[in-house]
Short mmCIF file of C-alpha atoms and ligand atoms in Angstrom, two decimals:
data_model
loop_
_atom_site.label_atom_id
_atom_site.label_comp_id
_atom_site.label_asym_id
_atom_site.label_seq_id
_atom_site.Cartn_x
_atom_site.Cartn_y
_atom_site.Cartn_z
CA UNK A 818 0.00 0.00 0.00
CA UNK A 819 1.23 3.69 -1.05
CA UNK A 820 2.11 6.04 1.48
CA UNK A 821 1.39 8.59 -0.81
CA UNK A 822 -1.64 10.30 -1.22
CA UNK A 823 -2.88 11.50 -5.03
CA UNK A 824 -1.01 15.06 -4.61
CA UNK A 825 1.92 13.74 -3.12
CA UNK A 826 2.15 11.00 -5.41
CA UNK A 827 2.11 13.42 -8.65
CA UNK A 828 4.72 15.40 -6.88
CA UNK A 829 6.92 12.87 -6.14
CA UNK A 830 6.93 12.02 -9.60
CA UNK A 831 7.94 15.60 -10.55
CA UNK A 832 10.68 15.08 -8.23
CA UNK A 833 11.76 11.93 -9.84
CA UNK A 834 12.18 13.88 -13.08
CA UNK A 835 13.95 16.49 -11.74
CA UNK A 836 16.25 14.65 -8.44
CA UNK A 837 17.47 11.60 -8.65
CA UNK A 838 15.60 9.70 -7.38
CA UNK A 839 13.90 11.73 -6.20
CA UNK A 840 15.48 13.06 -3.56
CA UNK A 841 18.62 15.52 -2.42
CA UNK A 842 19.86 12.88 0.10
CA UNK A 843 20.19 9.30 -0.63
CA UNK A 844 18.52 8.34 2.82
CA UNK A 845 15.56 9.99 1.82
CA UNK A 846 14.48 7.66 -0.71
CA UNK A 847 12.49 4.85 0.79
CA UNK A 848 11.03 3.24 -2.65
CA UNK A 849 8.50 5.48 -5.39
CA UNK A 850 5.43 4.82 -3.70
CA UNK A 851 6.54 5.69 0.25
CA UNK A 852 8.55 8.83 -0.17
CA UNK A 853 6.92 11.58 0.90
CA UNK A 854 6.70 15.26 -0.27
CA UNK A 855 6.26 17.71 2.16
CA UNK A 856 4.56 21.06 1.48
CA UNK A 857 5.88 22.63 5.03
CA UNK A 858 6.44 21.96 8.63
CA UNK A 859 4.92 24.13 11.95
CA UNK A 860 5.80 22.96 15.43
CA UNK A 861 6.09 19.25 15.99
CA UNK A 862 3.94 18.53 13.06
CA UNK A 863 4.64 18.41 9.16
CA UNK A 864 1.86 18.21 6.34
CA UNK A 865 2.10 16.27 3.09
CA UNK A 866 1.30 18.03 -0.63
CA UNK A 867 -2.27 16.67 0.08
CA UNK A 868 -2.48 18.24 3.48
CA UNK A 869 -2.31 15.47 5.75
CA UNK A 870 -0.85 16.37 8.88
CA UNK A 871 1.52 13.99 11.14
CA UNK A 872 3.35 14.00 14.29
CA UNK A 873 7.12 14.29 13.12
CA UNK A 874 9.35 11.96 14.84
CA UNK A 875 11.71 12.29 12.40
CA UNK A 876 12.37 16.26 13.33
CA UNK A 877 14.79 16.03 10.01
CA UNK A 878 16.82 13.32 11.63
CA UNK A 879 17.66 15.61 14.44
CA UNK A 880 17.72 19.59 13.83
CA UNK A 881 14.80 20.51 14.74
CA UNK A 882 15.25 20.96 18.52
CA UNK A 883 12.56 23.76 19.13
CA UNK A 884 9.86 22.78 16.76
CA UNK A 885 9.98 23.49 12.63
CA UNK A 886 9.37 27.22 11.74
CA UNK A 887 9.91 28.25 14.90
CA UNK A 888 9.18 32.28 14.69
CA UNK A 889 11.86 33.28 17.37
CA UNK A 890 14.28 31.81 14.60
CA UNK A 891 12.71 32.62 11.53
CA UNK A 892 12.56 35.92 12.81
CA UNK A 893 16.17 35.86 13.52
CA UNK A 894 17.35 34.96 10.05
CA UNK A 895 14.62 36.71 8.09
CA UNK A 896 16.43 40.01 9.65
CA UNK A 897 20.27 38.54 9.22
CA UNK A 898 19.58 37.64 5.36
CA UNK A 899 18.36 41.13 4.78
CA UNK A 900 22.23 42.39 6.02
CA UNK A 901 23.75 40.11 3.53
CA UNK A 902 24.61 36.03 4.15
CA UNK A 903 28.26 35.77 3.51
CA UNK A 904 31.16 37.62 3.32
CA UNK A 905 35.37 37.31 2.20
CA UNK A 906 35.19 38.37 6.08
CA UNK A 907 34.88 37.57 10.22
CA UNK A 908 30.79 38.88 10.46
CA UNK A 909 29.30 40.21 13.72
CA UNK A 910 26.95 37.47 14.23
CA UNK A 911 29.77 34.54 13.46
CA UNK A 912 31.35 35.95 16.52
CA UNK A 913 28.12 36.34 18.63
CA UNK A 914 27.30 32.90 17.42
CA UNK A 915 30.71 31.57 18.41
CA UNK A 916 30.37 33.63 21.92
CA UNK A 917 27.18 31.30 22.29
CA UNK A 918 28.50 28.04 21.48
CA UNK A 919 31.18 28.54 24.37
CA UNK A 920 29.30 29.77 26.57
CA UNK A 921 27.27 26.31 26.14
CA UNK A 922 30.14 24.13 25.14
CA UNK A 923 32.01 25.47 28.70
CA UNK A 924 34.77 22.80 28.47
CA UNK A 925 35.93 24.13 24.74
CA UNK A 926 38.24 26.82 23.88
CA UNK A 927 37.26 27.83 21.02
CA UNK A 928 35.63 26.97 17.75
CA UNK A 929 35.09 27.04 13.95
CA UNK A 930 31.79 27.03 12.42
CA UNK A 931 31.17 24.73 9.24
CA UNK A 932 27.77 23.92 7.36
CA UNK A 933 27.53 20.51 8.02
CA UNK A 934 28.21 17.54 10.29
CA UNK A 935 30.06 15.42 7.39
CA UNK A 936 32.28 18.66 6.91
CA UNK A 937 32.93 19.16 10.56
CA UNK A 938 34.26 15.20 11.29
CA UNK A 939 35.92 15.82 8.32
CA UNK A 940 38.01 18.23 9.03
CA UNK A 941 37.78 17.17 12.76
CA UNK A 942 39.71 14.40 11.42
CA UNK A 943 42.11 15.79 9.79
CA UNK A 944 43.07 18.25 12.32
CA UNK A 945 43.55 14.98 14.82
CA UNK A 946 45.60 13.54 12.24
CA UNK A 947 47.93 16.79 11.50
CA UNK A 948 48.20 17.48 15.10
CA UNK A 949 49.13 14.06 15.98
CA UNK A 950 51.36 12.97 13.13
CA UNK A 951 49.93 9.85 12.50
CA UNK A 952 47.06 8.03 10.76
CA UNK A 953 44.95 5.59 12.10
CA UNK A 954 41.59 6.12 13.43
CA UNK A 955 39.42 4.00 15.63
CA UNK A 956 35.56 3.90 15.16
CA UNK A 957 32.77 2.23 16.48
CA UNK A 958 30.27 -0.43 15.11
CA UNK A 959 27.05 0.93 13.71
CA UNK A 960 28.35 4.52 13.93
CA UNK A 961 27.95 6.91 11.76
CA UNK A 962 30.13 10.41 10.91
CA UNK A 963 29.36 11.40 8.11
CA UNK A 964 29.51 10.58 3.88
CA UNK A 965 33.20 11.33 3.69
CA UNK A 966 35.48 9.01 2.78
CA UNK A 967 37.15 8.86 5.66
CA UNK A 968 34.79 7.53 8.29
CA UNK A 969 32.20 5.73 5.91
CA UNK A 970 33.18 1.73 7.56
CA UNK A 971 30.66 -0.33 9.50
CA UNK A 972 27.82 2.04 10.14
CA UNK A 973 24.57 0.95 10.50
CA UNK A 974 23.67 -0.79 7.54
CA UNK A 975 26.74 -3.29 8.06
CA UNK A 976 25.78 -7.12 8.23
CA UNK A 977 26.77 -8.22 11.58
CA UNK A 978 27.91 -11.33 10.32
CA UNK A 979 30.18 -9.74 8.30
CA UNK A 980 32.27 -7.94 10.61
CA UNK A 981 34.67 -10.60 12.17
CA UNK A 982 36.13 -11.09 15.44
CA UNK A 983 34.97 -8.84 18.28
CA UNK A 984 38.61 -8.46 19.16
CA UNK A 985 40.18 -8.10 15.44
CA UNK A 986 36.92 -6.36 13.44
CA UNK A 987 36.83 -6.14 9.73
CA UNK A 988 36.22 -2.55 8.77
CA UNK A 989 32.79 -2.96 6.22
CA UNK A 990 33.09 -0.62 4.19
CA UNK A 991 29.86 1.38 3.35
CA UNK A 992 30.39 2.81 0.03
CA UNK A 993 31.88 2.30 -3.57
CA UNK A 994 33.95 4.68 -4.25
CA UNK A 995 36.37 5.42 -1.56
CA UNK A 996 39.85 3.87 -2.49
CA UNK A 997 40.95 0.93 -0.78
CA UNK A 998 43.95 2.31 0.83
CA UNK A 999 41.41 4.22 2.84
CA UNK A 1000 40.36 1.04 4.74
CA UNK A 1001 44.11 0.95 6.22
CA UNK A 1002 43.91 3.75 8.41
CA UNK A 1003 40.31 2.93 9.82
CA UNK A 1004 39.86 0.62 12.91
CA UNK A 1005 36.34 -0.55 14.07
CA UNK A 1006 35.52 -2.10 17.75
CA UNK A 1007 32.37 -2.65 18.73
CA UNK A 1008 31.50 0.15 20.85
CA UNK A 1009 31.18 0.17 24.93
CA UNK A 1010 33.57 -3.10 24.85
CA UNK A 1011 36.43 -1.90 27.38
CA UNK A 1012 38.26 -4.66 26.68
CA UNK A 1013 38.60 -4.92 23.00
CA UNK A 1014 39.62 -1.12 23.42
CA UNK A 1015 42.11 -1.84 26.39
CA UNK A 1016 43.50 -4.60 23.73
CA UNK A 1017 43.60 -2.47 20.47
CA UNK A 1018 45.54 0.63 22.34
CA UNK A 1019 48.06 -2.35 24.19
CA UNK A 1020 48.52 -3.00 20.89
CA UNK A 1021 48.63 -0.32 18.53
CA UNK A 1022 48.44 3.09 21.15
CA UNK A 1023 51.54 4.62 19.70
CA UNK A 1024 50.07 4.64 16.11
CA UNK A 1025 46.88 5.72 16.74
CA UNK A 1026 45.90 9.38 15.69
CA UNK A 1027 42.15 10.45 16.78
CA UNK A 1028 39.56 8.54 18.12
CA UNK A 1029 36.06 9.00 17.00
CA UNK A 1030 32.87 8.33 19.09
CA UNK A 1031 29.23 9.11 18.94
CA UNK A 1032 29.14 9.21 22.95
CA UNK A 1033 25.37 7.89 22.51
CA UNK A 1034 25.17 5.96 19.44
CA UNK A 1035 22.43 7.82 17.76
CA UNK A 1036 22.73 5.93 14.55
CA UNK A 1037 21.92 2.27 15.98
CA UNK A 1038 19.17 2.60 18.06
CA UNK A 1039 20.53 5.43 20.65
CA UNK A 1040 22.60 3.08 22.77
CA UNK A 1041 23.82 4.72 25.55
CA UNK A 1042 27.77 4.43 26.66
CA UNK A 1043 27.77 2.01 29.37
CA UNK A 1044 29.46 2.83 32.78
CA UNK A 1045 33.19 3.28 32.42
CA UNK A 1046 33.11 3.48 28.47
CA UNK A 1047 33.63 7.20 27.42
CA UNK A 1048 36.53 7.11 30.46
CA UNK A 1049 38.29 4.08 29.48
CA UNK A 1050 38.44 6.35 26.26
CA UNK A 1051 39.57 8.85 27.16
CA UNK A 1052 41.94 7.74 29.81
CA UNK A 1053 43.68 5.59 26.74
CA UNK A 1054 43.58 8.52 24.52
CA UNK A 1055 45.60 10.74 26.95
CA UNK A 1056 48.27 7.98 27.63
CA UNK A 1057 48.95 7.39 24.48
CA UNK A 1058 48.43 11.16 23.16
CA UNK A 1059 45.78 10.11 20.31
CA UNK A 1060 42.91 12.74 19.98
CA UNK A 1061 39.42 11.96 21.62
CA UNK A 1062 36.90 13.09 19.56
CA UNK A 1063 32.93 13.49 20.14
CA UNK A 1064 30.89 13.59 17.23
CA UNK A 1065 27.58 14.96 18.84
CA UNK A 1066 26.43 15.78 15.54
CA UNK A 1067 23.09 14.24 17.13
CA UNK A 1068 23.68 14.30 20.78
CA UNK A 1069 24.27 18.01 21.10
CA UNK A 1070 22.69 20.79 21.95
CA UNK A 1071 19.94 18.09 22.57
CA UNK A 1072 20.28 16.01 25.47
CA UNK A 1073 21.26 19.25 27.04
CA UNK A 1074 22.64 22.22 26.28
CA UNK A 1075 26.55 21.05 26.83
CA UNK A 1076 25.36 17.80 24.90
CA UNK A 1077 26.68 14.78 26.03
CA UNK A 1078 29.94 15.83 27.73
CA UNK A 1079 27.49 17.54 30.07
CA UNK A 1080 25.04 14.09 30.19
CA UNK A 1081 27.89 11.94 30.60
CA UNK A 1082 30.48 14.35 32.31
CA UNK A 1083 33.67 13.04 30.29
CA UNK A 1084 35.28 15.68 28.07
CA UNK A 1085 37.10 15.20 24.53
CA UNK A 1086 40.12 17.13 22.43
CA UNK A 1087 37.46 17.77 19.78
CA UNK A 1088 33.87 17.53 19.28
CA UNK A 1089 31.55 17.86 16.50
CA UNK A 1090 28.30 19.65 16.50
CA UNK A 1091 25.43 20.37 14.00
CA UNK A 1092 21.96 19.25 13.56
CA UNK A 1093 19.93 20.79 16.58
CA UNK A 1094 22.34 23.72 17.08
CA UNK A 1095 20.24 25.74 14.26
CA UNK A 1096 16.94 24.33 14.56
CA UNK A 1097 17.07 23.37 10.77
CA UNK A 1098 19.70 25.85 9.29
CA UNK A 1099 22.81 24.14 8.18
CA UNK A 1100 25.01 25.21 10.88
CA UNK A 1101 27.85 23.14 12.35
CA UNK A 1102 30.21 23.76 14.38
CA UNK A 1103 34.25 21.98 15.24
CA UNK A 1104 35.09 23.00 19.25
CA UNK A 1105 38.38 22.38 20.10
CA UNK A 1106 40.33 21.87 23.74
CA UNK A 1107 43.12 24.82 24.07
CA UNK A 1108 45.85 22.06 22.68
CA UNK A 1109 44.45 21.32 19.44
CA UNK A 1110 43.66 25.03 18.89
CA UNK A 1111 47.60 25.28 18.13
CA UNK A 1112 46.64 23.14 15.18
CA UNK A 1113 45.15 25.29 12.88
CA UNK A 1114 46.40 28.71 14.66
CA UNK A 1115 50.11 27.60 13.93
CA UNK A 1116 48.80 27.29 9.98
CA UNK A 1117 49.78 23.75 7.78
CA UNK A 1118 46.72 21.90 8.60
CA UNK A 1119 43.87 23.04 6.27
CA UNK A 1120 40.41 24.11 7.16
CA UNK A 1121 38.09 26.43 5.32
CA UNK A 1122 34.48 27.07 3.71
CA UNK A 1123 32.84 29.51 1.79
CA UNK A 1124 29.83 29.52 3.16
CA UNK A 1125 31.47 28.68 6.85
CA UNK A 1126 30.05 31.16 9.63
CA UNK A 1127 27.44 32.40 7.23
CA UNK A 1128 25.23 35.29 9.11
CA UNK A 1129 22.01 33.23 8.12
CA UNK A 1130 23.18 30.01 9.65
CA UNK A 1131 24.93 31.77 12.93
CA UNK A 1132 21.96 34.04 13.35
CA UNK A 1133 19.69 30.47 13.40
CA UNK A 1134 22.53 29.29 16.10
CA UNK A 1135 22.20 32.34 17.88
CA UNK A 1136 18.51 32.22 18.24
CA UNK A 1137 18.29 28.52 18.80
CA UNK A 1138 20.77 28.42 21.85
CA UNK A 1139 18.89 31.62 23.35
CA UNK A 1140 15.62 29.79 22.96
CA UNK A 1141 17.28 26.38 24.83
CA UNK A 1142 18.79 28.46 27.34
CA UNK A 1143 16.12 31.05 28.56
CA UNK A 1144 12.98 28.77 27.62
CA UNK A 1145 11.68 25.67 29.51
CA UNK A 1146 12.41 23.90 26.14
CA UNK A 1147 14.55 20.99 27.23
CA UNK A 1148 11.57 20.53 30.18
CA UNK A 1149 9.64 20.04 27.63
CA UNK A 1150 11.58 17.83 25.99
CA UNK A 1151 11.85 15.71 29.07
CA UNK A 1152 8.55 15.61 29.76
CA UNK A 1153 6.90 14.53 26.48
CA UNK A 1154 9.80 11.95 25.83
CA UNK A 1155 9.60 10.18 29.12
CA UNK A 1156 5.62 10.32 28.86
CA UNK A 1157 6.74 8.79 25.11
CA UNK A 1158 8.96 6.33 26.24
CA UNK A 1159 6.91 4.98 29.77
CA UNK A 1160 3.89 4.73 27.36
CA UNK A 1161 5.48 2.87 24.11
CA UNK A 1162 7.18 0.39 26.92
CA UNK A 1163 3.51 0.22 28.36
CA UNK A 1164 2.07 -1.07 25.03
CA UNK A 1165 4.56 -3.26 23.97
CA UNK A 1166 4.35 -4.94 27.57
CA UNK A 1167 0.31 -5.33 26.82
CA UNK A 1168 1.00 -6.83 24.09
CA UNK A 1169 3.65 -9.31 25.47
CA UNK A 1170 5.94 -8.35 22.44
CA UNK A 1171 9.55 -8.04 23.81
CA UNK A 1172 11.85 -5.16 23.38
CA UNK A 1173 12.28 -1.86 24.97
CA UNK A 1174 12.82 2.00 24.65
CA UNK A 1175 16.42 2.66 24.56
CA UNK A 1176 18.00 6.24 25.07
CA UNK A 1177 17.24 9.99 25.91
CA UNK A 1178 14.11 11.44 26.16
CA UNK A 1179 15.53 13.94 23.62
CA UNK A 1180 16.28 11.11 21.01
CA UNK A 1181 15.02 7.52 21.77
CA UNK A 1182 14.73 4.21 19.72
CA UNK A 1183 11.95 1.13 19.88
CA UNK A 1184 14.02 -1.97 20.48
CA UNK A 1185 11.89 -4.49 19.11
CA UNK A 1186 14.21 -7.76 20.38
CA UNK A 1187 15.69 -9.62 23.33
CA UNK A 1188 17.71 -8.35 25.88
CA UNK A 1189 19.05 -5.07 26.23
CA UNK A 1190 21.69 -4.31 23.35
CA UNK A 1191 24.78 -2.79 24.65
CA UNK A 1192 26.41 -2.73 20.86
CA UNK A 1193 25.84 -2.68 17.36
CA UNK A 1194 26.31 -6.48 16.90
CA UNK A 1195 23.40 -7.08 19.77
CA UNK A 1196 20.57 -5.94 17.39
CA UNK A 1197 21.20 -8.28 14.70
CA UNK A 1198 18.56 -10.29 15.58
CA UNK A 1199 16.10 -7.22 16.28
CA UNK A 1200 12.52 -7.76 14.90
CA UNK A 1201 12.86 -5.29 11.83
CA UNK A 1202 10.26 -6.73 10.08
CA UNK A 1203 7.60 -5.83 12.73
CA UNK A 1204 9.29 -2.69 13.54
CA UNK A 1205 8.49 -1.59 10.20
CA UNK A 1206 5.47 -3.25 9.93
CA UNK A 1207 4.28 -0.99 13.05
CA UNK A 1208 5.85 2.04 11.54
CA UNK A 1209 3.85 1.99 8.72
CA UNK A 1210 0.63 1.36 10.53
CA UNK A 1211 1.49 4.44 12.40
CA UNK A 1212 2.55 7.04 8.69
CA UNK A 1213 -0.95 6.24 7.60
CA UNK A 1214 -2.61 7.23 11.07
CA UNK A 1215 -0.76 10.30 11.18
CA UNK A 1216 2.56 10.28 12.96
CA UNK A 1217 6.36 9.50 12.00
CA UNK A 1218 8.85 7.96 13.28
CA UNK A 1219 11.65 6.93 11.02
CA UNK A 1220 10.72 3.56 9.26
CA UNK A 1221 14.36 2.11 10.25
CA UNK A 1222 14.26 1.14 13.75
CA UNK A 1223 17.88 1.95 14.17
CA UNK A 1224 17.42 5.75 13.62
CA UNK A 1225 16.28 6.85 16.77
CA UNK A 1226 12.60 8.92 17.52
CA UNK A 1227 13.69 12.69 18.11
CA UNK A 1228 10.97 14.70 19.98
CA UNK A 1229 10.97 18.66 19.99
CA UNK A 1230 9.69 21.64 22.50
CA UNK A 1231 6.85 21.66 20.20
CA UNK A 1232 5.53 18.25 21.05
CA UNK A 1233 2.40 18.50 23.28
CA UNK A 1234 1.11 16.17 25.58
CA UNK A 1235 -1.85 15.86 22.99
CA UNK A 1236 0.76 14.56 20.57
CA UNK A 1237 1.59 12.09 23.17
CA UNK A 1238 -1.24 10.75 23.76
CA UNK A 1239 -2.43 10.63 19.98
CA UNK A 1240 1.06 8.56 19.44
CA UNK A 1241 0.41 6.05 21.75
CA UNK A 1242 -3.00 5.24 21.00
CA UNK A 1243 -1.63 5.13 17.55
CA UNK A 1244 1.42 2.87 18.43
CA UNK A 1245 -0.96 0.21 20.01
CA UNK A 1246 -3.62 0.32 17.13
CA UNK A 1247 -0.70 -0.18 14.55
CA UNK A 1248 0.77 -2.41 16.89
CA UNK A 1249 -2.36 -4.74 17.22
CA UNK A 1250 -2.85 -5.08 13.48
CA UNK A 1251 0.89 -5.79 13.03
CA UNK A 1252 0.34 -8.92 15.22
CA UNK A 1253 -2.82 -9.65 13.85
CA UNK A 1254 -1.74 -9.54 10.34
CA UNK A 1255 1.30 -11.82 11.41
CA UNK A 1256 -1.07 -14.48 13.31
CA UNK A 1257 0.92 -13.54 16.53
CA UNK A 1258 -1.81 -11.19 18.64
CA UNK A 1259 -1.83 -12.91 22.04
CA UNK A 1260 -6.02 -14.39 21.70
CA UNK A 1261 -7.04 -12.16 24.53
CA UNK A 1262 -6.23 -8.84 22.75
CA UNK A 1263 -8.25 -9.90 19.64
CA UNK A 1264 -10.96 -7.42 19.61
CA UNK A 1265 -10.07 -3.58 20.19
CA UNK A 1266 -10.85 -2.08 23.72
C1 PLP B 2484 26.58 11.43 14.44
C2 PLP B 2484 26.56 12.04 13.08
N1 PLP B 2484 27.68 12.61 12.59
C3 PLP B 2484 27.72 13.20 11.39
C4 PLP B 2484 26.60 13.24 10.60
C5 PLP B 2484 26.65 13.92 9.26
O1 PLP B 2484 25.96 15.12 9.33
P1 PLP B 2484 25.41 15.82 7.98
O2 PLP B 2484 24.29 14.96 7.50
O3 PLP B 2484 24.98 17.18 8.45
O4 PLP B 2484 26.54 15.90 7.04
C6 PLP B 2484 25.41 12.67 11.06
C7 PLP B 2484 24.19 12.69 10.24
O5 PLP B 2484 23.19 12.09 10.54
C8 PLP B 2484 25.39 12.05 12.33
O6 PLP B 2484 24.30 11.48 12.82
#
């Protein structure tokens, strides 16, 4: 059955004829008959080209922090792209905007803004690398940094069986395209294993340049580190004088303000933010401990961007962080995601169907399996099948979620407690004719309530 309604469906088709595939990001693209076309987004809702409205889970895969169109922002960048976007020059409001970021990101010393989060690991990376002297980078199972070239091994789509030893990992690479040599400076572990880390730096420590974490993995269902995890990396790191890197492309300025070095209270070399720090305007941003600033102040390692520090984007990071800091927004946030995630545990445990909600109330995922997964090679086994099934159900009742159970539910300031409650009744109707449809509703939850 089409997710698309008649309008949507003719536009989508004018897309197709114009993008390829009909999209401007491969992810997008979820077959011709189920990718949407949206005509415009208002709070924690977005509407289709025929009008119908849904809950967005999806919040753009993380930016939108406050709610879409928010009018404190709009407002904000309406007035900055009538004083001209970008210039061959430092602008007031990249400075104001950089002011801001510190004053959040208190353990930083200073910054440099980029557009997106694949440009800011990017150069992240190469900055580790430059100030280091070496070349080998260690990544994590099922997480993701970006499209570069660099980074693009055993993210989320990787077959578990395909990755080898726990202890020894095969890098999977993600991508044609990206030279083989590549693959010899990239190391994968499967992420919150201390031991395969304490192993790999007993091993290799002197050779290693930067290592890269997402410090909640937001691409594979929003595991959390376990106890002892983001230390053991970063007491390794310092030993051995390899560069500790956060990408909170997803985790900041969205499980708090300080991100996750504030939620977790461990504290990198570099980390990388983008997505909710501009509510939707490509903003990013690199923020660097006072070492690595001699990196790129002493010159040699290269860093740069047109369109870097733009007045539109800072102005959106401006008015974003002034919104998280002086509203109740992150209240909010807590409130309508742990209303989200007691509820969605609530049905599933009705139903008898085993899984769980793992994560942040800020950015959460439906764990649809046994056990509770620790690492990327634990949800191999997850039920995607009814996952999507459920999904689905729920996109024709009005409310998204991402149809890949490893991209995690993001919730926004704008969510009400009306969206809540419309969500859950919707997850358990969706839910029940998932089961039913698969001959596996327990016989006493046959006929609705
Ligand atoms: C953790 C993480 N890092 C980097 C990126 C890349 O960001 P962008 O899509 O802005 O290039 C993403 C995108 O989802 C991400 O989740």
């Amino acid at each position: 059955m089409s997710m698309q309604g008649a309008q949507t469906a003719e536009w989508f088709n004018r897309a197709r004829a114009a993008l390829v595939n009909g999209v401007s990001s491969g992810f997008r693209y979820l077959g011709d008959k189920d990718t949407l076309v949206i005509s415009r987004g208002e709070g924690g809702h977005v509407y289709d080209m025929d009008g119908k409205r849904y809950v967005d889970f999806q919040c753009a895969w993380g930016p939108i922090i406050l709610g879409h169109a928010d009018p404190f922002v709009t407002d904000a960048v309406v007035a900055a792209a009538r004083q001209g976007t970008t210039f061959a020059m430092t602008q007031q409001r990249e400075v104001e905007a950089a002011e801001a970021v510190l004053a959040a990101v208190k353990w930083a010393d200073k910054i440099r803004f980029t557009n997106t989060g694949t440009e800011a690991t990017m150069h992240a990376l190469r900055l580790a690398r430059g100030w280091a002297g070496r070349d080998l980078v260690l990544k994590f199972e099922g997480h993701y940094h970006g499209t570069h070239d660099q980074l693009l091994f055993t993210t989320a789509g990787a077959p578990p069986a395909h990755l080898g030893s726990r202890l020894r990992p095969i890098p999977y690479q993600a991508s044609s395209g990206i030279p083989d040599a590549i693959r010899t400076y990239v190391r994968t572990l499967p992420f919150n294993d201390i031991e395969a880390v304490d192993d790999f730096f007993d091993d290799h420590g002197h050779e290693i340049a930067a290592v890269i974490v997402e410090p909640m993995a937001g691409n594979a269902f929003g595991i959390p580190p376990e106890p002892g995890f983001l230390e053991t990396l970063r007491a390794r790191c310092s030993e051995y004088y390899a560069v500790l890197i956060f990408d909170e492309v997803k985790t900041g300025f969205r499980l708090s303000l300080g991100g996750a070095v504030e939620t977790f209270g461990v504290v990198p070399d570099i980390a990388t933010y983008a997505k909710a720090l501009g509510n939707g305007f490509p903003v990013a941003a690199i923020a660097l401990a006072a070492d690595l600033v001699e990196g790129w102040k002493l010159g040699g390692i290269a860093q740069a961007g047109t369109y870097s520090g733009n007045g539109v984007a800072t102005a959106a990071a401006i008015a974003t962080i002034d919104r998280l800091e002086k509203t109740d927004a992150f209240q909010r946030i807590e409130k309508v995601g742990t209303a989200l995630i007691e509820g969605l545990e609530g049905v599933l445990a009705e139903f008898g169907v085993e899984g769980m909600v793992l994560g942040h109330p800020g950015m959460f995922s439906v764990y649809l399996g046994e056990g509770r997964p620790t690492e990327y090679r634990d949800i191999a086994d997850h039920n995607a099948r009814l996952y999507t099934a459920v999904v689905e159900g729920m996109i024709g009742r009005g409310v998204m979620p991402c149809v890949d159970a490893r991209e995690p539910w993001f919730t926004c300031a704008a969510h009400t407690m009306e969206d809540v409650h419309l969500t859950l009744e919707v997850f358990a109707e969706s839910l029940r004719e998932s089961l039913a449809r698969a001959g596996t509703l327990p016989s006493h939850l046959d006929e609705p309530d």
